[in-house]
Short mmCIF file of C-alpha atoms and ligand atoms in Angstrom, two decimals:
data_model
loop_
_atom_site.label_atom_id
_atom_site.label_comp_id
_atom_site.label_asym_id
_atom_site.label_seq_id
_atom_site.Cartn_x
_atom_site.Cartn_y
_atom_site.Cartn_z
CA MET A 1 11.18 -23.85 -10.04
CA VAL A 2 13.70 -26.51 -11.09
CA GLU A 3 15.40 -26.78 -14.44
CA THR A 4 18.19 -29.19 -15.35
CA ALA A 5 20.07 -29.53 -18.62
CA GLY A 6 22.57 -32.25 -19.38
CA LEU A 7 22.98 -32.88 -15.66
CA TYR A 8 25.50 -35.56 -14.71
CA GLN A 9 26.51 -36.50 -11.20
CA ARG A 10 29.11 -38.70 -9.64
CA TYR A 11 30.39 -38.84 -6.09
CA ASP A 12 34.08 -39.09 -6.93
CA ASN A 13 36.24 -38.83 -10.01
CA ASN A 14 36.92 -42.54 -10.33
CA SER A 15 33.39 -43.83 -9.88
CA ASP A 16 30.49 -44.16 -12.34
CA TYR A 17 27.94 -41.45 -12.87
CA VAL A 18 24.89 -41.97 -10.66
CA LEU A 19 22.87 -39.44 -12.69
CA LYS A 20 23.30 -39.27 -16.44
CA ASN A 21 22.06 -36.56 -18.78
CA ILE A 22 19.04 -35.48 -16.74
CA ASN A 23 16.91 -32.89 -18.54
CA LEU A 24 13.77 -31.84 -16.71
CA THR A 25 11.72 -28.82 -15.76
CA ILE A 26 9.46 -28.60 -12.74
CA ASN A 27 7.11 -25.64 -12.87
CA ARG A 28 5.59 -23.60 -10.07
CA GLY A 29 2.63 -25.36 -8.49
CA GLU A 30 3.39 -28.84 -9.81
CA PHE A 31 3.17 -32.06 -7.81
CA VAL A 32 5.86 -34.47 -9.00
CA PHE A 33 6.77 -38.00 -7.98
CA ILE A 34 10.31 -39.20 -8.60
CA VAL A 35 10.29 -42.99 -8.69
CA GLY A 36 12.73 -45.79 -9.42
CA ALA A 37 14.48 -48.71 -7.75
CA SER A 38 16.78 -48.25 -4.81
CA GLY A 39 20.05 -46.78 -6.08
CA ALA A 40 18.43 -45.23 -9.19
CA GLY A 41 19.52 -41.73 -8.13
CA LYS A 42 16.36 -40.26 -6.57
CA SER A 43 18.02 -38.97 -3.39
CA THR A 44 20.98 -37.66 -5.37
CA LEU A 45 18.63 -35.58 -7.51
CA LEU A 46 16.94 -34.17 -4.41
CA LYS A 47 20.32 -33.42 -2.80
CA LEU A 48 21.26 -31.44 -5.91
CA MET A 49 18.04 -29.42 -5.70
CA ILE A 50 18.86 -28.25 -2.18
CA ARG A 51 22.53 -27.80 -3.11
CA GLU A 52 23.63 -30.33 -0.51
CA ILE A 53 25.95 -31.47 -3.31
CA ALA A 54 27.25 -29.49 -6.29
CA PRO A 55 26.60 -30.76 -9.83
CA THR A 56 29.48 -32.60 -11.52
CA SER A 57 28.55 -31.33 -14.99
CA GLY A 58 25.59 -29.83 -16.78
CA THR A 59 23.32 -27.32 -15.11
CA ILE A 60 20.68 -27.29 -12.42
CA LYS A 61 18.75 -24.13 -11.71
CA VAL A 62 16.41 -23.72 -8.75
CA PHE A 63 14.27 -20.57 -8.56
CA GLY A 64 16.25 -19.40 -11.59
CA GLN A 65 19.55 -19.59 -9.69
CA ASP A 66 22.34 -21.66 -11.26
CA LEU A 67 23.42 -23.95 -8.43
CA LYS A 68 26.85 -24.50 -9.90
CA ARG A 69 27.60 -20.79 -9.62
CA ILE A 70 25.66 -19.95 -6.48
CA PRO A 71 27.90 -18.21 -3.90
CA ALA A 72 28.11 -20.10 -0.58
CA ARG A 73 26.49 -17.19 1.27
CA ARG A 74 23.36 -17.51 -0.92
CA ILE A 75 22.79 -21.21 -0.10
CA PRO A 76 20.94 -20.57 3.19
CA TYR A 77 18.51 -18.29 1.31
CA LEU A 78 17.92 -20.98 -1.28
CA ARG A 79 17.17 -23.53 1.45
CA ARG A 80 14.88 -21.13 3.26
CA ASN A 81 12.59 -21.35 0.26
CA ILE A 82 12.55 -25.15 0.31
CA GLY A 83 10.84 -27.20 3.00
CA ILE A 84 12.34 -30.66 3.48
CA VAL A 85 10.51 -33.76 4.72
CA PHE A 86 12.55 -36.83 5.64
CA GLN A 87 11.72 -40.53 5.77
CA ASP A 88 13.01 -40.74 9.36
CA PHE A 89 11.29 -37.46 10.38
CA ARG A 90 14.46 -35.92 11.98
CA LEU A 91 12.61 -34.29 14.84
CA LEU A 92 13.83 -33.37 18.31
CA GLU A 93 12.21 -36.37 20.00
CA GLU A 94 12.29 -35.15 23.58
CA ARG A 95 10.73 -31.82 22.64
CA THR A 96 7.09 -31.04 21.99
CA ALA A 97 5.46 -30.75 18.58
CA TYR A 98 5.21 -27.01 19.25
CA ASP A 99 8.91 -26.66 20.09
CA ASN A 100 10.02 -28.53 16.98
CA ILE A 101 8.18 -26.11 14.74
CA ALA A 102 9.02 -23.03 16.80
CA PHE A 103 12.69 -23.98 16.48
CA ALA A 104 12.49 -23.88 12.65
CA LEU A 105 11.06 -20.37 12.91
CA ARG A 106 13.60 -19.20 15.47
CA VAL A 107 16.55 -20.14 13.26
CA THR A 108 15.18 -17.93 10.49
CA GLY A 109 14.93 -15.01 12.92
CA THR A 110 11.14 -14.92 13.31
CA PRO A 111 10.05 -12.78 16.29
CA TRP A 112 8.43 -14.59 19.25
CA TRP A 113 4.99 -13.09 18.73
CA GLU A 114 4.95 -14.31 15.13
CA ILE A 115 6.08 -17.77 16.27
CA ARG A 116 3.22 -17.90 18.79
CA ARG A 117 0.78 -17.04 16.03
CA ARG A 118 2.11 -19.34 13.31
CA VAL A 119 2.87 -22.61 15.13
CA PRO A 120 -0.74 -23.37 16.14
CA ARG A 121 -1.88 -22.56 12.60
CA VAL A 122 0.41 -25.04 10.90
CA LEU A 123 -0.35 -27.70 13.51
CA GLU A 124 -4.01 -27.19 12.73
CA MET A 125 -3.30 -27.55 9.00
CA VAL A 126 -1.81 -31.01 9.58
CA GLY A 127 -4.58 -32.01 12.00
CA LEU A 128 -2.49 -31.94 15.17
CA LYS A 129 -3.90 -28.98 17.04
CA ASP A 130 -4.62 -31.05 20.13
CA LYS A 131 -1.08 -32.53 20.17
CA GLU A 132 0.74 -29.21 20.40
CA ARG A 133 2.14 -29.87 23.87
CA CYS A 134 2.90 -33.58 23.34
CA ARG A 135 6.49 -34.70 23.17
CA VAL A 136 7.35 -36.07 19.75
CA CYS A 137 8.44 -39.42 21.23
CA ASP A 138 4.89 -39.92 22.54
CA LEU A 139 3.34 -39.46 19.07
CA SER A 140 2.64 -42.19 16.49
CA GLY A 141 4.77 -42.44 13.33
CA GLY A 142 2.08 -40.75 11.23
CA GLU A 143 1.72 -37.95 13.75
CA GLN A 144 5.49 -37.48 13.82
CA GLN A 145 5.57 -37.16 10.05
CA ARG A 146 2.77 -34.61 10.24
CA VAL A 147 4.94 -32.59 12.64
CA GLY A 148 7.71 -32.96 10.05
CA ILE A 149 5.42 -31.54 7.37
CA ALA A 150 4.28 -28.69 9.64
CA ARG A 151 7.93 -27.83 10.26
CA ALA A 152 8.62 -27.92 6.50
CA ILE A 153 5.80 -25.50 5.66
CA VAL A 154 6.03 -23.07 8.55
CA ASN A 155 8.54 -20.80 6.83
CA ARG A 156 6.19 -20.69 3.81
CA PRO A 157 8.58 -22.22 1.29
CA ALA A 158 7.84 -22.09 -2.44
CA MET A 159 8.69 -25.78 -2.73
CA ILE A 160 8.59 -28.89 -0.54
CA ILE A 161 11.01 -31.73 -1.17
CA ALA A 162 10.19 -35.05 0.46
CA ASP A 163 12.48 -38.09 0.36
CA GLU A 164 10.46 -41.28 0.95
CA PRO A 165 8.07 -39.46 3.32
CA THR A 166 5.92 -42.58 3.77
CA GLY A 167 8.82 -45.04 3.96
CA ASN A 168 8.31 -45.72 7.66
CA LEU A 169 4.50 -45.63 7.69
CA ASP A 170 1.70 -48.16 7.19
CA PRO A 171 -0.57 -47.81 4.11
CA ASP A 172 -3.44 -45.94 5.82
CA THR A 173 -1.13 -43.52 7.56
CA SER A 174 0.83 -43.04 4.33
CA LEU A 175 -2.35 -42.00 2.59
CA GLU A 176 -3.16 -39.47 5.32
CA VAL A 177 0.30 -37.96 5.07
CA MET A 178 0.14 -37.77 1.28
CA ASN A 179 -3.31 -36.16 1.44
CA ILE A 180 -1.79 -33.41 3.56
CA LEU A 181 0.95 -32.87 0.97
CA ARG A 182 -1.72 -32.75 -1.74
CA ASP A 183 -3.68 -30.10 0.21
CA ILE A 184 -0.52 -28.03 0.58
CA ASN A 185 0.03 -28.36 -3.18
CA ILE A 186 -3.53 -27.22 -3.87
CA GLN A 187 -2.73 -24.05 -1.95
CA GLY A 188 0.09 -23.36 -4.41
CA THR A 189 3.27 -24.94 -3.04
CA THR A 190 5.32 -26.99 -5.49
CA ILE A 191 5.85 -30.55 -4.19
CA VAL A 192 8.53 -33.05 -5.20
CA VAL A 193 8.30 -36.51 -3.63
CA ALA A 194 10.83 -39.32 -4.12
CA THR A 195 9.15 -42.62 -3.36
CA HIS A 196 9.01 -46.38 -3.77
CA ASP A 197 5.36 -46.43 -2.81
CA GLN A 198 3.62 -47.76 -5.89
CA GLU A 199 0.14 -47.66 -4.36
CA ILE A 200 0.45 -43.98 -3.51
CA VAL A 201 1.83 -43.05 -6.95
CA ASP A 202 -0.97 -44.93 -8.72
CA ARG A 203 -3.66 -43.42 -6.56
CA PHE A 204 -2.59 -39.77 -6.86
CA GLN A 205 -2.33 -39.58 -10.66
CA LYS A 206 0.30 -36.86 -10.65
CA ARG A 207 3.34 -36.37 -12.82
CA VAL A 208 5.77 -39.28 -12.50
CA ILE A 209 9.46 -39.02 -13.34
CA TYR A 210 11.01 -42.47 -13.52
CA LEU A 211 14.75 -42.95 -13.00
CA GLU A 212 16.55 -46.13 -13.94
CA LYS A 213 20.24 -46.52 -13.13
CA GLY A 214 20.71 -42.76 -13.18
CA ARG A 215 18.83 -42.09 -16.40
CA LEU A 216 15.46 -40.41 -16.76
CA VAL A 217 13.57 -43.06 -18.71
CA SER A 218 10.03 -41.72 -18.54
CA ASP A 219 8.17 -38.57 -17.55
CA GLU A 220 4.37 -38.85 -17.56
CA LYS A 221 1.92 -36.06 -16.86
CA LYS A 222 -0.65 -38.16 -15.01
CA GLY A 223 1.29 -41.26 -14.41
CA ALA A 224 1.06 -44.54 -12.61
CA TYR A 225 4.04 -46.42 -11.27
CA ILE A 226 3.21 -49.46 -13.37
CA ARG A 227 3.05 -47.50 -16.60
CA ALA A 228 6.37 -45.92 -15.78
CA LEU A 229 7.87 -49.40 -15.58
P1 LIG B 1 18.01 -43.74 -4.55
O1 LIG B 1 17.62 -42.55 -3.74
O2 LIG B 1 17.23 -43.86 -5.83
O3 LIG B 1 17.98 -45.01 -3.77
P2 LIG B 1 20.68 -42.63 -4.43
O4 LIG B 1 20.66 -41.30 -5.07
O5 LIG B 1 20.68 -42.70 -2.94
O6 LIG B 1 19.51 -43.53 -5.04
O7 LIG B 1 21.97 -43.42 -4.92
C1 LIG B 1 22.36 -43.47 -6.30
C2 LIG B 1 23.74 -44.12 -6.37
O8 LIG B 1 24.69 -43.24 -5.79
C3 LIG B 1 23.86 -45.44 -5.63
O9 LIG B 1 24.65 -46.31 -6.40
C4 LIG B 1 24.55 -45.06 -4.35
O10 LIG B 1 25.32 -46.13 -3.87
C5 LIG B 1 25.42 -43.90 -4.78
N1 LIG B 1 25.67 -42.94 -3.68
C6 LIG B 1 24.72 -42.27 -3.00
N2 LIG B 1 25.28 -41.45 -2.08
C7 LIG B 1 26.63 -41.61 -2.19
C8 LIG B 1 27.76 -41.03 -1.54
N3 LIG B 1 27.61 -40.12 -0.57
N4 LIG B 1 28.99 -41.45 -1.93
C9 LIG B 1 29.15 -42.35 -2.91
N5 LIG B 1 28.13 -42.92 -3.58
C10 LIG B 1 26.87 -42.56 -3.24
#
């Protein structure tokens, strides 16, 4: 799914590298945490995976496609296969849960009858069937993030990338949200989560990639945050 070799990244020619010699492979169906202190390079690595930024040197391949060489017209197709979940949800607050998800389907050209069939299904998957017609601004933080996850999965991506998905949530709600991501993973979707949330990482016992000042310093199959440190 993701393969990097000798990947270096910096934001401009005169500044330091914020990622240094990253070599990693994420296989289909994996659940991976990317951890590390603020500024370690977690978001930068995720931005590279969705080709929001181009690699400075080295290679990054996603779905076998070299993102340094990918033609601009192919980028939307790449992103269509990746669902993105944000810390701050990035929903249309005045619109309903249904509309937010329907919108993600409309932009990929899904016909209306398919939208009407799929939106209730994904809302049911995240436990929000009864909130379909609620405006997002009337939902709790945890419910909003569940709408965010439903929106990320509705186009049936091969991979979900989540940047601090529990960053704005309390511990119980965080656990609920992560359990949903785990269920989605069990059904076959690859999941990559950047997080600070030590409790979550320790509890889930998944692969943990630890970044420190831009370097990959540990990669454990069934890791805990503490062991990574
Ligand atoms: P993390 O997600 O682990 O907190 P980031 O990837 O956001 O880390 O940041 C890594 C480093 O890159 C930090 O030093 C940050 O200041 C720098 N950085 C991030 N985005 C930009 C940008 N757009 N321009 C310049 N520097 C950036």
